[in-house]
Tab-separated table of C-alpha atoms in Angstrom:
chain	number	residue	atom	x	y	z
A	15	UNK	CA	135.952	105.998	90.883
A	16	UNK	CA	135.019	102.516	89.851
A	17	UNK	CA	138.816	101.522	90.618
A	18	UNK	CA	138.455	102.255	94.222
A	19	UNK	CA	135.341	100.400	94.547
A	20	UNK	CA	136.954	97.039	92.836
A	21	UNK	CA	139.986	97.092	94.687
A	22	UNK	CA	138.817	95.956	98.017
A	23	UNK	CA	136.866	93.587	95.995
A	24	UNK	CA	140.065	91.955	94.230
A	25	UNK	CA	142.197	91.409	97.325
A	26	UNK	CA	139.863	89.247	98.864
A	27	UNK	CA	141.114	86.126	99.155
A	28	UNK	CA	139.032	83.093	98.170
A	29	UNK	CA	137.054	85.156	95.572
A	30	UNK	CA	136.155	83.895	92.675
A	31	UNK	CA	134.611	86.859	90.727
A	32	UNK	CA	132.950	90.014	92.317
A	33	UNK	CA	130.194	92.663	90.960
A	34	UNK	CA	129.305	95.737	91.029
A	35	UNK	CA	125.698	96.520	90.638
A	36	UNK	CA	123.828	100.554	90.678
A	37	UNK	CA	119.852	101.246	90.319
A	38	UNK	CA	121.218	101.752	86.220
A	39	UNK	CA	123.181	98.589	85.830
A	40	UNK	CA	126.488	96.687	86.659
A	41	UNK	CA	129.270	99.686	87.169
A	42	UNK	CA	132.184	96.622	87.348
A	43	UNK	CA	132.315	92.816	86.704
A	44	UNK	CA	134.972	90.098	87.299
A	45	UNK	CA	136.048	86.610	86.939
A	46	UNK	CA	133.461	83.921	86.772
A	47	UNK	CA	130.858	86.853	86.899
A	48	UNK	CA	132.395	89.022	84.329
A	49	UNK	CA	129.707	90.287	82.307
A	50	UNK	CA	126.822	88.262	84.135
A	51	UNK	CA	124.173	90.500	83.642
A	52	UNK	CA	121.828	87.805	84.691
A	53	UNK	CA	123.020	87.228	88.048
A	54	UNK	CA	123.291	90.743	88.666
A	55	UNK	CA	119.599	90.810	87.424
A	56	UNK	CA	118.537	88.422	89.908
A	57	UNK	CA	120.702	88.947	92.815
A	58	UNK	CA	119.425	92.566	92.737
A	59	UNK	CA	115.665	91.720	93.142
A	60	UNK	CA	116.660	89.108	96.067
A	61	UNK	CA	118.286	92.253	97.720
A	62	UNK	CA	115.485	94.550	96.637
A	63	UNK	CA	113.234	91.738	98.543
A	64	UNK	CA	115.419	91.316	101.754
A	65	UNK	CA	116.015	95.447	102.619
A	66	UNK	CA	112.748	95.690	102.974
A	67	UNK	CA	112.525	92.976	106.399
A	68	UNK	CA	111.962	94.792	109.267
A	69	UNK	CA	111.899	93.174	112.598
A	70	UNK	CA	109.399	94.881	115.188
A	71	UNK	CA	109.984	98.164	115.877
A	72	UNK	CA	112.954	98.874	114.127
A	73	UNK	CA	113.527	101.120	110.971
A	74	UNK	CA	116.458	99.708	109.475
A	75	UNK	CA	117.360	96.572	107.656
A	76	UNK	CA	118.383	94.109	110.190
A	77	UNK	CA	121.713	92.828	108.650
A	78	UNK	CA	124.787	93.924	106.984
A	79	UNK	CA	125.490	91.080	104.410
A	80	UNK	CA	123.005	88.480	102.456
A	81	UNK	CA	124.627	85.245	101.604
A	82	UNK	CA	123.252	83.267	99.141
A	83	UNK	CA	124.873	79.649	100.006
A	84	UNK	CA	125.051	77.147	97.432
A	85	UNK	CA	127.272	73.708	97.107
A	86	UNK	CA	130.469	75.039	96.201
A	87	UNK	CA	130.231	78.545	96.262
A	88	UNK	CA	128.764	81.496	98.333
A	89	UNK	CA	126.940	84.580	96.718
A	90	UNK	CA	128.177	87.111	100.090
A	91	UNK	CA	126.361	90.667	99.020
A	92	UNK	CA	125.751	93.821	100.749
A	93	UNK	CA	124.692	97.516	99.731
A	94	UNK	CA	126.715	100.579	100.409
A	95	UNK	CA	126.145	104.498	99.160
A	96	UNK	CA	122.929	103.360	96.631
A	97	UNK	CA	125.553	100.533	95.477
A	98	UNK	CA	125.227	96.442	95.493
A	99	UNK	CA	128.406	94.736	95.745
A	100	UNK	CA	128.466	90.709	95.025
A	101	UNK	CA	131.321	88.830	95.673
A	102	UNK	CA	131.654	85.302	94.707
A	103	UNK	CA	133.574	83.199	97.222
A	104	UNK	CA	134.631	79.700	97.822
A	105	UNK	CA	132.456	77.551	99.730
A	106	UNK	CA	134.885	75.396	101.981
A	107	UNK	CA	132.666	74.342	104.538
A	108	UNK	CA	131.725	71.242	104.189
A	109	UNK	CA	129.685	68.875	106.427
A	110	UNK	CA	131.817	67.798	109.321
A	111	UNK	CA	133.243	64.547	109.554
A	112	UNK	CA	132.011	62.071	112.317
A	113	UNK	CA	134.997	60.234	113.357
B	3	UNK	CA	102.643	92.123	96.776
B	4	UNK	CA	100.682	95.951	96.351
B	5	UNK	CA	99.789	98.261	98.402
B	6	UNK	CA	96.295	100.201	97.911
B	7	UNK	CA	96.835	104.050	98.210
B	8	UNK	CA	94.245	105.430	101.552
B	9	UNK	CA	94.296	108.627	103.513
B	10	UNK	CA	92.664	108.649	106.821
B	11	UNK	CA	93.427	112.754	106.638
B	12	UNK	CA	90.895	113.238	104.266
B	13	UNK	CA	87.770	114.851	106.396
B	14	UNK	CA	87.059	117.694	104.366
B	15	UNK	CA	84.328	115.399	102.339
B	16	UNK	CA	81.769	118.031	100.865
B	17	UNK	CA	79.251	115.361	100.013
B	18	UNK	CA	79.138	113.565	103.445
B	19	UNK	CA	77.048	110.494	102.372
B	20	UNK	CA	80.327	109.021	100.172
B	21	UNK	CA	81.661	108.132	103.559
B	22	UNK	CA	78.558	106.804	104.904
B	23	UNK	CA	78.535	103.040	105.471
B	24	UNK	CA	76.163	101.446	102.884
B	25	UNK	CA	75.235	98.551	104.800
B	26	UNK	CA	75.113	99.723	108.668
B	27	UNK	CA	77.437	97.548	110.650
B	28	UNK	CA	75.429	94.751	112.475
B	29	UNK	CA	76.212	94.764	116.350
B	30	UNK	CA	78.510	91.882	117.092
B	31	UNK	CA	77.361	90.791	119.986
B	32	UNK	CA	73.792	90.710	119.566
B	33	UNK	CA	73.617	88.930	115.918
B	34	UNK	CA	76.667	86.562	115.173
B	35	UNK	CA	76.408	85.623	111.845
B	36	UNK	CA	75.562	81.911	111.587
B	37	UNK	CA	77.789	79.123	111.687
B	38	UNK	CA	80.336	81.138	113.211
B	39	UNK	CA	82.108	79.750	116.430
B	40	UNK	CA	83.218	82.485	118.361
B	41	UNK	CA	85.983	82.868	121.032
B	42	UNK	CA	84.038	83.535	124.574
B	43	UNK	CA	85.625	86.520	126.059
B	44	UNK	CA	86.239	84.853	129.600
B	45	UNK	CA	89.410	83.178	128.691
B	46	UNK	CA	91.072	81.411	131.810
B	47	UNK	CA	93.948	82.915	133.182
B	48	UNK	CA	96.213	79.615	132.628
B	49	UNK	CA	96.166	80.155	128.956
B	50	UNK	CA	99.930	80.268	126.996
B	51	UNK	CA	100.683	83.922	124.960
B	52	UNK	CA	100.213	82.440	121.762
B	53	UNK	CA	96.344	81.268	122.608
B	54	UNK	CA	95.959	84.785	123.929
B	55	UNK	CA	97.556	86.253	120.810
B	56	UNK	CA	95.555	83.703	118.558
B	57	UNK	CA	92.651	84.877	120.473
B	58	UNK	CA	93.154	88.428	120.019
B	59	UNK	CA	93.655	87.829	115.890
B	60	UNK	CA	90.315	86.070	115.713
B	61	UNK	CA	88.540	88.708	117.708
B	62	UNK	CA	90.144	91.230	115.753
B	63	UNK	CA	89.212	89.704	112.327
B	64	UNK	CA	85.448	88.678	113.639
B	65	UNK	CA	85.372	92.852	114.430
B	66	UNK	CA	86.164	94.065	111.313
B	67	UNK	CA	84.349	91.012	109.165
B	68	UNK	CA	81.540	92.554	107.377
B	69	UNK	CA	78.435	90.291	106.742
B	70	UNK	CA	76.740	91.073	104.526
B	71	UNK	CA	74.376	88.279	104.598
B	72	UNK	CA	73.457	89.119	108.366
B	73	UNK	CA	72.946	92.891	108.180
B	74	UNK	CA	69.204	94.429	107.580
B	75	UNK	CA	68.468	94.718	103.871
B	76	UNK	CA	69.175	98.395	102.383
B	77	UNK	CA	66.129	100.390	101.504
B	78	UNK	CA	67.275	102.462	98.590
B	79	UNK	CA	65.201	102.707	95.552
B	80	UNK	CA	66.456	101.342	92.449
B	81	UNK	CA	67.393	104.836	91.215
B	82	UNK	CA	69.311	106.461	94.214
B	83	UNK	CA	71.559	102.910	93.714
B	84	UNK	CA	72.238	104.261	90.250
B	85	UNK	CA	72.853	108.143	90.974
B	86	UNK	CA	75.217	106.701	93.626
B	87	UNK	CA	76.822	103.935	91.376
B	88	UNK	CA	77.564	106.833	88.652
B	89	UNK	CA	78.561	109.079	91.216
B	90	UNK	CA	81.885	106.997	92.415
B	91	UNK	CA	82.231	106.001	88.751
B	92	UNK	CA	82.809	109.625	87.893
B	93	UNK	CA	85.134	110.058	91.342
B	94	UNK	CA	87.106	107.127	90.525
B	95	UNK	CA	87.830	108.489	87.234
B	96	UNK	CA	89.039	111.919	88.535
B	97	UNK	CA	91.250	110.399	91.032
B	98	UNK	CA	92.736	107.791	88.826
B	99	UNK	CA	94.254	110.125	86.717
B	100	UNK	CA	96.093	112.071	89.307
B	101	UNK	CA	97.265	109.211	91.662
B	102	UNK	CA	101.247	109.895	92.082
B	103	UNK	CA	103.146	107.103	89.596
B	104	UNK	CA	104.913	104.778	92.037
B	105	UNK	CA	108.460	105.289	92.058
B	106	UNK	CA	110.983	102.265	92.786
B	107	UNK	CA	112.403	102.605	96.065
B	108	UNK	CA	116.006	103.843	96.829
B	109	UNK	CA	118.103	100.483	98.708
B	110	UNK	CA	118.749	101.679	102.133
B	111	UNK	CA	122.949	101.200	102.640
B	112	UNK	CA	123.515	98.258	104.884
B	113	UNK	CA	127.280	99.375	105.500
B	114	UNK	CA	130.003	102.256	105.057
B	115	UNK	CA	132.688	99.340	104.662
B	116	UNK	CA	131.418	96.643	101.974
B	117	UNK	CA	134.626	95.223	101.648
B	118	UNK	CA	134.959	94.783	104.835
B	119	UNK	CA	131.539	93.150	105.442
B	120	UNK	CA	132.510	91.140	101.978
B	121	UNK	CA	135.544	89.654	103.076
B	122	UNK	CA	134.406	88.678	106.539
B	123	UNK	CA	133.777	85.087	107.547
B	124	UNK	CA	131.712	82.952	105.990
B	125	UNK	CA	128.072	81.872	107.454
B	126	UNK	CA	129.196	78.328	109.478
B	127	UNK	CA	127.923	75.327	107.968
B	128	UNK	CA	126.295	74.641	111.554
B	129	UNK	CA	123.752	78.245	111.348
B	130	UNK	CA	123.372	77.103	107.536
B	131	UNK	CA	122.174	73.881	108.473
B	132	UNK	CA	120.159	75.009	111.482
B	133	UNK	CA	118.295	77.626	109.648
B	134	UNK	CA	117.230	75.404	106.517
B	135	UNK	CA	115.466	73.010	109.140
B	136	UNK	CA	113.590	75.996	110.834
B	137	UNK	CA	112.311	77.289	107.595
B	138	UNK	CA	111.552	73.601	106.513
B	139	UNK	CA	109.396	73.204	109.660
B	140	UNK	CA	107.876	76.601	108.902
B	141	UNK	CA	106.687	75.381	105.523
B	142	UNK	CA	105.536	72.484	106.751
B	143	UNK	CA	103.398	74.512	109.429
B	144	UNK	CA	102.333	76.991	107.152
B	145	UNK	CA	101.323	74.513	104.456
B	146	UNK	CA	98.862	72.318	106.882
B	147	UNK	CA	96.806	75.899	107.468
B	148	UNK	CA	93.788	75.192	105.351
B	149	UNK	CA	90.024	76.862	105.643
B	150	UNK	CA	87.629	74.971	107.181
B	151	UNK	CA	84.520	76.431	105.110
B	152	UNK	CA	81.100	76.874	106.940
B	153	UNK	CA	78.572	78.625	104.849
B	154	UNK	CA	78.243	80.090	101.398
B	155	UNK	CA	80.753	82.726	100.941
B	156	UNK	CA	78.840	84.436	97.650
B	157	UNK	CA	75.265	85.952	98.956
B	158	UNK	CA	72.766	88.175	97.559
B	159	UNK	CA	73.050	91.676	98.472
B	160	UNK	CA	69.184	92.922	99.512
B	161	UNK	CA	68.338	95.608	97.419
B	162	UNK	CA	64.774	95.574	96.181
């Protein structure tokens, strides 16, 4: 059910909105990407892109997560059972200070 | 990015001559085609990998290069070019209309446990920085590859 899939989703803590994406559209949507049918659109051809990198002699996608890093905010996404789940986090790294 | 549909399986070929080379492949080492500098074979022992492997990928290409501008002139008469020319017309017209429609390919699952994987640690700023100056020295690399042109790339093919 699309409630078990969001729940996970909603407890995590510094998120700022979350989707849920399937080969026919977005299944669930949420705060700041409620409804964003345009990131989904995107972030599912960057995805489409990256599981297809192979590194030498091996058959499966080399990672478990794509992060898509940008000032103040951090795309983290990953595909399970024909699904793409995006999570929108909170960027809190900053650069360190020299003191 | 494509991918052009070929099947080495194929050897049941009725007509034979489709799969005969048109323009018989000129021995590469007796006629290099002009212009050309190529890699001697005798490579000293002291050489790094990546000149090996750099040598290798010229060789490679330079082997499967066609030349069409050094190979012996065809002698086909002006009419067996045309039987032949409407013959692959005709095959290419079969076969384009029962090539398979490409279907968009299923994501491969990259976890059992995406919330898991979702709510782990971020990426440190520290890989984040260290990766956007390898891929900036990439494109800087890759964008300083240019062709260094010898001859004239368009030539006349020699039928009579």
């Amino acid at each position: 059910t699309t409630a078990a899939l969001t729940a996970g989703l909603e407890r995590i803590p510094d998120q700022l909105g979350y989707l849920v994406i399937s080969e026919d559209g977005v299944l669930a949507s949420a705060g700041e990407l409620e409804n964003d049918e345009h990131t989904a659109g995107v972030i599912m051809q960057m995805v489409r892109t990256a599981s297809r990198f192979r590194l030498p002699g091996s058959a499966e996608p080399p990672f478990k997560r794509m992060s898509v890093v940008l000032e103040d905010f951090v795309y983290t996404v990953t595909v399970s059972g024909q699904k793409v789940f995006v999570v929108k986090r909170q960027n809190n790294q900053q650069e360190p200070i020299n003191v | 990015m494509g991918c052009c549909y070929s099947s080495e399986n194929e050897t049941t070929e009725q007509d034979s001559d489709e799969s005969k080379p048109l323009i018989p492949p000129p021995n590469p080492v007796s006629k290099p085609p002009n212009g050309t500098d190529w890699i001697p074979t005798n490579v000293p022992s002291a050489r790094t990998d990546e000149q090996a492997l750099l040598t290798s990928i010229l060789t490679k290409t330079a082997q499967n290069i066609i030349d069409v501008s050094a190979a012996d002139s065809v002698m086909m008469e002006q009419h067996e070019y045309m039987d032949k020319a409407r013959q692959y017309s005709t095959k290419l017209a079969v076969l384009s209309n029962s090539l398979p429609q490409k279907k968009a390919l299923a994501l491969p699952s990259l976890t059992s446990q995406p919330h898991q994987v979702l709510a782990s640690d971020l990426v440190p700023y520290s890989d984040v920085q260290q990766v956007s100056k390898i891929a900036a020295y990439a494109y800087s690399a890759i964008s300083q590859i240019k062709v260094d042109a010898k001859e004239e790339l368009v030539v006349q093919f020699a039928i009579p």
